[in-house]
CSV table of C-alpha atoms and ligand atoms in Angstrom, one decimal:
chain,number,residue,atom,x,y,z
A,27,MET,CA,-42.9,143.5,222.6
A,28,THR,CA,-44.5,145.6,220.0
A,29,ASN,CA,-46.4,144.2,216.9
A,30,THR,CA,-44.2,145.3,213.6
A,31,ASN,CA,-46.2,143.7,211.4
A,32,THR,CA,-48.7,146.6,209.9
A,33,THR,CA,-49.9,144.7,207.3
A,34,LEU,CA,-53.9,144.7,207.6
A,35,TYR,CA,-54.9,141.2,206.9
A,36,LYS,CA,-57.7,141.0,203.8
A,37,GLY,CA,-59.7,138.0,203.0
A,38,ARG,CA,-61.9,137.6,200.6
A,39,PHE,CA,-65.2,135.1,198.8
A,40,ALA,CA,-65.1,134.8,195.2
A,41,PRO,CA,-68.4,133.1,194.1
A,42,SER,CA,-68.9,132.4,190.7
A,43,PRO,CA,-72.7,133.2,189.8
A,44,THR,CA,-73.5,129.9,188.6
A,45,GLY,CA,-76.1,128.9,190.9
A,46,ALA,CA,-77.7,129.0,194.3
A,47,VAL,CA,-75.3,129.2,197.5
A,48,HIS,CA,-74.9,125.3,198.7
A,49,PHE,CA,-73.3,124.1,202.5
A,50,GLY,CA,-69.7,123.9,200.1
A,51,THR,CA,-70.2,127.6,199.1
A,52,LEU,CA,-71.0,128.5,202.4
A,53,VAL,CA,-68.2,126.3,204.6
A,54,ALA,CA,-65.9,128.4,202.0
A,55,ALA,CA,-67.5,131.5,203.3
A,56,VAL,CA,-67.5,130.4,207.0
A,57,ALA,CA,-63.6,129.7,206.9
A,58,SER,CA,-62.8,132.6,204.7
A,59,TYR,CA,-64.8,134.9,206.8
A,60,LEU,CA,-63.3,134.1,210.6
A,61,GLN,CA,-59.9,134.0,209.5
A,62,ALA,CA,-60.7,137.9,208.6
A,63,LYS,CA,-62.0,138.3,211.7
A,64,THR,CA,-59.9,136.2,213.9
A,65,ASN,CA,-57.1,138.1,212.2
A,66,ASN,CA,-58.9,141.8,212.9
A,67,GLY,CA,-58.9,142.0,209.4
A,68,GLU,CA,-61.2,143.1,206.1
A,69,TRP,CA,-63.4,140.6,204.0
A,70,LEU,CA,-63.9,141.0,201.2
A,71,ILE,CA,-66.6,140.0,198.2
A,72,ARG,CA,-66.2,139.6,194.8
A,73,ILE,CA,-68.0,138.2,191.9
A,74,GLU,CA,-66.1,136.1,189.8
A,75,ASP,CA,-68.2,136.1,186.8
A,76,VAL,CA,-65.3,136.4,184.0
A,77,ASP,CA,-66.8,133.8,182.2
A,78,ILE,CA,-69.6,135.4,181.4
A,79,THR,CA,-71.1,132.2,179.4
A,80,ARG,CA,-71.5,130.3,182.7
A,81,LYS,CA,-73.5,133.2,184.8
A,82,ILE,CA,-76.7,132.6,185.6
A,83,LYS,CA,-79.3,135.5,185.6
A,84,HIS,CA,-80.0,136.9,189.2
A,85,ALA,CA,-77.5,134.1,191.0
A,86,ASP,CA,-75.5,137.0,191.9
A,87,SER,CA,-77.9,138.9,194.0
A,88,ALA,CA,-79.7,136.1,195.5
A,89,ILE,CA,-75.2,134.6,196.7
A,90,LEU,CA,-75.3,138.2,198.2
A,91,ASN,CA,-79.1,138.0,199.9
A,92,THR,CA,-78.1,134.3,201.3
A,93,LEU,CA,-74.8,135.8,202.7
A,94,GLU,CA,-77.2,139.1,204.2
A,95,ALA,CA,-79.5,136.0,205.3
A,96,PHE,CA,-76.7,135.0,207.4
A,97,SER,CA,-74.9,138.3,208.6
A,98,PHE,CA,-71.7,138.0,207.2
A,99,GLU,CA,-70.6,141.4,206.9
A,100,TRP,CA,-68.1,142.6,204.3
A,101,HIS,CA,-66.0,145.5,203.4
A,102,ASP,CA,-66.1,148.1,200.5
A,103,GLU,CA,-68.5,147.6,197.8
A,104,VAL,CA,-68.4,144.0,196.1
A,105,ILE,CA,-66.8,143.8,193.0
A,106,TYR,CA,-67.7,142.1,189.4
A,107,GLN,CA,-65.3,140.4,187.5
A,108,SER,CA,-67.1,141.0,184.4
A,109,LYS,CA,-66.3,145.3,184.4
A,110,ARG,CA,-63.1,144.5,185.3
A,111,THR,CA,-61.5,144.0,181.7
A,112,PRO,CA,-59.1,147.5,181.6
A,113,TYR,CA,-56.9,145.6,184.8
A,114,TYR,CA,-56.6,142.2,182.8
A,115,LEU,CA,-55.7,144.0,179.9
A,116,GLU,CA,-52.9,145.7,181.5
A,117,ALA,CA,-51.5,143.0,182.7
A,118,LEU,CA,-52.3,141.2,179.5
A,119,HIS,CA,-50.0,143.9,178.4
A,120,GLN,CA,-47.5,143.4,181.0
A,121,LEU,CA,-46.7,139.5,179.9
A,122,ASP,CA,-46.7,140.6,176.1
A,123,LEU,CA,-43.8,142.9,176.9
A,124,LYS,CA,-41.6,140.8,178.9
A,125,SER,CA,-42.4,138.1,175.5
A,126,LEU,CA,-44.2,135.4,178.1
A,127,THR,CA,-47.1,134.9,175.8
A,128,PHE,CA,-47.3,133.1,172.2
A,129,ALA,CA,-50.9,132.9,170.3
A,130,CYS,CA,-52.6,129.5,170.0
A,131,SER,CA,-54.8,128.3,167.1
A,132,CYS,CA,-56.0,124.8,168.5
A,133,SER,CA,-59.5,123.7,169.0
A,134,ARG,CA,-60.2,121.4,171.5
A,135,LYS,CA,-60.6,118.6,169.7
A,136,GLN,CA,-57.1,119.0,168.3
A,137,LEU,CA,-56.0,118.8,171.7
A,138,ALA,CA,-58.5,116.3,173.0
A,139,GLU,CA,-56.8,114.0,170.5
A,140,THR,CA,-53.2,114.3,171.9
A,141,ASN,CA,-54.5,112.3,175.0
A,142,THR,CA,-52.3,114.6,177.5
A,143,ASN,CA,-53.6,117.3,179.8
A,144,VAL,CA,-50.9,119.6,179.4
A,145,TYR,CA,-50.7,121.5,176.2
A,146,PRO,CA,-47.9,119.8,173.8
A,147,GLY,CA,-46.6,122.9,172.6
A,148,THR,CA,-47.9,123.3,169.5
A,149,CYS,CA,-48.8,127.1,168.3
A,150,ARG,CA,-45.1,127.4,170.6
A,151,GLY,CA,-43.2,128.4,167.9
A,152,LYS,CA,-45.6,129.5,165.2
A,153,SER,CA,-46.1,133.7,166.2
A,154,LEU,CA,-49.7,133.6,165.4
A,155,PRO,CA,-51.4,137.1,165.9
A,156,GLU,CA,-52.6,137.8,169.1
A,157,GLN,CA,-57.0,137.9,167.7
A,158,ASN,CA,-59.8,136.5,168.1
A,159,GLU,CA,-60.2,132.9,167.4
A,160,HIS,CA,-56.9,132.5,169.0
A,161,ALA,CA,-56.2,131.6,173.0
A,162,VAL,CA,-53.3,133.2,174.5
A,163,ARG,CA,-51.2,131.4,176.6
A,164,LEU,CA,-48.7,131.2,178.7
A,165,PHE,CA,-44.6,129.8,178.2
A,166,ALA,CA,-44.8,127.5,181.0
A,167,LYS,CA,-40.8,127.2,182.2
A,168,ASP,CA,-39.5,124.3,183.8
A,169,ILE,CA,-39.8,125.5,187.0
A,170,ASN,CA,-41.4,124.0,190.6
A,171,ILE,CA,-43.3,126.2,192.3
A,172,SER,CA,-43.6,125.7,196.3
A,173,TYR,CA,-45.9,126.7,198.2
A,174,ASN,CA,-46.7,125.7,202.3
A,175,ASP,CA,-50.3,125.7,202.2
A,176,ALA,CA,-51.8,126.4,205.8
A,177,ILE,CA,-54.2,123.3,205.8
A,178,MET,CA,-52.6,121.0,203.1
A,179,GLY,CA,-49.2,121.2,204.2
A,180,LEU,CA,-46.2,121.4,201.7
A,181,GLN,CA,-47.2,121.7,197.7
A,182,THR,CA,-45.3,121.0,195.4
A,183,GLN,CA,-45.9,121.7,191.0
A,184,ASN,CA,-43.8,121.8,188.1
A,185,ILE,CA,-45.2,124.4,185.9
A,186,GLN,CA,-43.8,122.6,182.5
A,187,GLN,CA,-44.4,119.2,183.2
A,188,GLN,CA,-47.6,119.5,185.4
A,189,CYS,CA,-49.6,122.4,183.8
A,190,GLY,CA,-47.8,123.2,180.4
A,191,ASP,CA,-48.1,126.7,178.7
A,192,PHE,CA,-51.8,127.1,179.9
A,193,ILE,CA,-54.4,130.0,178.7
A,194,ILE,CA,-54.4,133.6,180.3
A,195,LYS,CA,-57.2,134.4,177.0
A,196,ARG,CA,-59.5,132.5,175.3
A,197,ARG,CA,-60.6,131.7,171.8
A,198,ASP,CA,-63.7,133.5,172.8
A,199,GLY,CA,-61.9,136.7,173.7
A,200,LEU,CA,-62.9,136.1,178.1
A,201,PHE,CA,-59.9,135.8,180.1
A,202,ALA,CA,-58.8,133.2,181.7
A,203,TYR,CA,-60.0,132.4,185.7
A,204,GLN,CA,-56.1,132.2,186.5
A,205,LEU,CA,-55.7,135.6,184.9
A,206,ALA,CA,-58.6,137.4,186.4
A,207,VAL,CA,-57.7,136.0,190.0
A,208,VAL,CA,-54.5,136.4,190.4
A,209,VAL,CA,-55.0,140.2,188.9
A,210,ASP,CA,-57.7,140.6,190.9
A,211,ASP,CA,-55.9,139.1,194.7
A,212,ALA,CA,-53.2,141.7,194.0
A,213,LEU,CA,-55.1,144.6,193.1
A,214,GLN,CA,-57.3,143.9,196.0
A,215,GLY,CA,-54.4,143.8,198.6
A,216,ILE,CA,-55.6,140.0,199.5
A,217,THR,CA,-53.2,138.8,202.2
A,218,GLU,CA,-54.5,136.0,202.3
A,219,VAL,CA,-56.9,133.4,200.2
A,220,VAL,CA,-59.3,131.0,201.8
A,221,ARG,CA,-61.2,128.4,199.6
A,222,GLY,CA,-61.7,125.2,198.7
A,223,CYS,CA,-59.6,122.2,197.8
A,224,ASP,CA,-60.7,122.0,194.3
A,225,LEU,CA,-58.0,124.8,193.6
A,226,LEU,CA,-55.2,123.7,195.0
A,227,ASP,CA,-53.9,122.3,192.0
A,228,SER,CA,-54.7,126.4,189.7
A,229,THR,CA,-52.6,127.5,192.6
A,230,PRO,CA,-48.8,126.7,191.3
A,231,ARG,CA,-49.8,128.9,188.1
A,232,GLN,CA,-51.5,131.3,189.9
A,233,ILE,CA,-48.0,132.1,191.9
A,234,TYR,CA,-45.9,131.4,189.1
A,235,LEU,CA,-47.9,134.5,187.1
A,236,GLN,CA,-47.8,136.7,190.5
A,237,GLN,CA,-44.0,136.3,189.8
A,238,LEU,CA,-44.2,136.9,186.3
A,239,LEU,CA,-45.9,140.4,187.2
A,240,ASN,CA,-44.3,141.2,190.6
A,241,TYR,CA,-47.4,141.0,192.4
A,242,PRO,CA,-47.0,139.3,196.1
A,243,THR,CA,-48.2,135.5,197.3
A,244,PRO,CA,-50.9,135.9,199.3
A,245,ASN,CA,-50.9,133.0,202.2
A,246,TYR,CA,-53.2,130.3,201.0
A,247,CYS,CA,-55.9,127.7,202.8
A,248,HIS,CA,-57.0,125.1,201.0
A,249,LEU,CA,-60.3,123.7,202.7
A,250,PRO,CA,-62.1,119.8,202.4
A,251,LEU,CA,-64.2,120.1,199.6
A,252,VAL,CA,-67.7,119.2,200.8
A,253,VAL,CA,-69.0,116.0,198.5
A,254,ASP,CA,-71.4,113.8,197.6
A,255,LYS,CA,-72.0,110.2,199.3
A,256,ALA,CA,-71.0,109.3,195.1
A,257,GLY,CA,-67.5,111.6,196.6
A,258,ASN,CA,-68.6,114.2,194.0
A,259,LYS,CA,-68.4,118.1,193.8
A,260,ILE,CA,-71.4,119.8,195.3
A,261,SER,CA,-72.2,121.3,192.3
A,262,LYS,CA,-74.2,125.6,192.6
A,263,SER,CA,-76.3,124.3,189.5
A,264,ASP,CA,-77.7,121.6,191.1
A,265,SER,CA,-81.1,123.1,192.2
A,266,ASN,CA,-81.6,120.4,195.1
A,267,ALA,CA,-78.2,121.3,197.1
A,268,LYS,CA,-79.3,125.0,197.7
A,269,ILE,CA,-79.7,125.7,201.4
A,270,SER,CA,-82.6,126.6,203.0
A,271,LEU,CA,-82.9,130.0,205.1
A,272,LYS,CA,-85.2,128.8,207.3
A,273,CYS,CA,-82.8,126.9,209.0
A,274,LYS,CA,-79.8,128.2,209.0
A,275,GLU,CA,-78.7,128.8,212.6
A,276,LYS,CA,-78.5,124.5,212.1
A,277,ILE,CA,-76.8,125.1,208.3
A,278,LEU,CA,-74.1,127.5,209.8
A,279,PHE,CA,-73.9,125.5,212.8
A,280,ASP,CA,-73.6,122.1,210.2
A,281,ALA,CA,-70.6,124.2,209.0
A,282,LEU,CA,-68.4,124.8,212.1
A,283,ILE,CA,-68.5,120.9,213.0
A,284,PHE,CA,-67.3,120.1,209.2
A,285,LEU,CA,-64.6,122.5,209.8
A,286,GLY,CA,-63.7,120.6,212.5
A,287,GLN,CA,-64.9,123.4,215.6
A,288,GLN,CA,-66.2,122.0,218.2
A,289,PRO,CA,-69.5,124.2,219.3
A,290,PRO,CA,-70.9,122.9,222.2
A,291,ALA,CA,-74.7,121.1,221.4
A,292,ASP,CA,-76.9,123.4,222.6
A,293,LEU,CA,-75.8,126.7,220.3
A,294,ILE,CA,-77.5,124.9,217.6
A,295,GLU,CA,-80.3,126.5,219.9
A,296,SER,CA,-78.8,130.0,219.6
A,297,ASP,CA,-79.5,132.7,217.1
A,298,ILE,CA,-77.3,133.4,214.5
A,299,HIS,CA,-75.8,136.2,216.0
A,300,ASN,CA,-74.7,134.0,218.9
A,301,ILE,CA,-73.2,131.1,216.8
A,302,TRP,CA,-71.2,133.9,215.1
A,303,HIS,CA,-69.8,135.2,218.4
A,304,TRP,CA,-69.2,131.7,219.7
A,305,ALA,CA,-67.2,130.6,216.4
A,306,ILE,CA,-65.3,134.1,216.4
A,307,SER,CA,-64.1,133.7,219.3
A,308,HIS,CA,-63.4,129.7,219.3
A,309,TRP,CA,-62.0,129.7,216.2
A,310,GLN,CA,-59.1,127.2,215.3
A,311,LEU,CA,-57.4,126.8,211.8
A,312,ASN,CA,-55.5,123.8,212.7
A,313,GLN,CA,-58.9,122.1,213.9
A,314,VAL,CA,-60.1,121.9,210.0
A,315,PRO,CA,-59.5,118.6,208.6
A,316,GLN,CA,-56.6,118.0,206.0
A,317,GLU,CA,-58.7,115.4,203.9
A,318,LYS,CA,-59.2,117.2,200.4
A,319,ASN,CA,-62.6,115.5,200.2
A,320,VAL,CA,-65.0,115.0,203.2
A,321,PRO,CA,-68.7,114.1,202.3
A,322,GLN,CA,-71.5,116.4,203.7
A,323,LYS,CA,-72.8,113.4,205.6
A,324,LYS,CA,-69.9,113.2,207.8
A,325,LYS,CA,-71.1,116.2,210.3
A,326,ALA,CA,-74.1,114.3,211.2
A,327,ASN,CA,-71.5,111.1,212.6
A,328,ARG,CA,-69.6,113.8,214.9
A,329,ALA,CA,-71.2,114.6,218.3
A,330,PRO,CA,-70.4,117.9,218.9
A,331,ASN,CA,-68.6,118.1,222.5
A,332,THR,CA,-71.4,119.1,225.0
A,333,ALA,CA,-69.1,120.2,227.9
B,10,LIG,N1,-64.9,131.1,192.2
B,10,LIG,C1,-64.1,130.3,192.7
B,10,LIG,C2,-65.4,129.3,192.5
B,10,LIG,O1,-66.8,129.7,193.1
B,10,LIG,C3,-63.5,130.4,193.8
B,10,LIG,C4,-62.4,131.2,193.1
B,10,LIG,C5,-61.4,131.6,194.3
B,10,LIG,O2,-61.3,131.2,195.7
B,10,LIG,O3,-60.3,131.7,194.0
B,10,LIG,O4,-65.3,128.1,193.1
């Protein structure tokens, strides 16, 4: 049968430059890379430095150097969100034209006092000007957004009840991650987003924005999050979590085990290219655990398949 599906698969890895690559970052890079490779697609890199206040000097080049040391190969130039403000402004303009936004003068302190994570609508009817010192929020409609995550299954969220009017431009003038990621995924033509489960809850907001901006919705695959023994997400800013390039073969092997793949035990003795070769020819997304949090230690408990 002729394959009539001509859409080129485009995946991406989108690290924030907030520190060095740790095991969790690598797991996300490996899974998104293997999905792109096994779909004959392209794999793009985007440095998500839209929040310049969290950026660590040289973390971007350290991340890219680590990816290079692991022999990842990417398509096109790496893009930086900090250089893409005109695209975010244009998207904001489109939303403004449709009267989907409003300015908000609430401070963090005021919102904390409301004791709810959902914005209570304080500035909804005030018609404040969209200017510095005011955040810009998107009106949240009372609709359910559902999507079928390729790993975590059916997800549904009511935008008004579970998120509320959310921020797309911050009081300090920076664009919010939710808007930037949606604009970039659309403009880069991303067909599938593979990333950690910490963003599972953000996805309905992103789909909502895609619908308002008439963008296509990519497929989503949310990976189990690598957590420490106490169940906390490993952070890029924790310098102890940085991976060592001295044992990259073992780390890549461990990432495959974490992702539920079953590499033969002796593959760990191979060079990085052989490990990639095995991974690309054996990758199975449906083997990835469906748990939201998996302790890093768990990899050691699983005996690799020696057959
Ligand atoms: N920049 C985010 C991070 O480093 C990932 C965002 C995404 O993949 O959408 O955790």
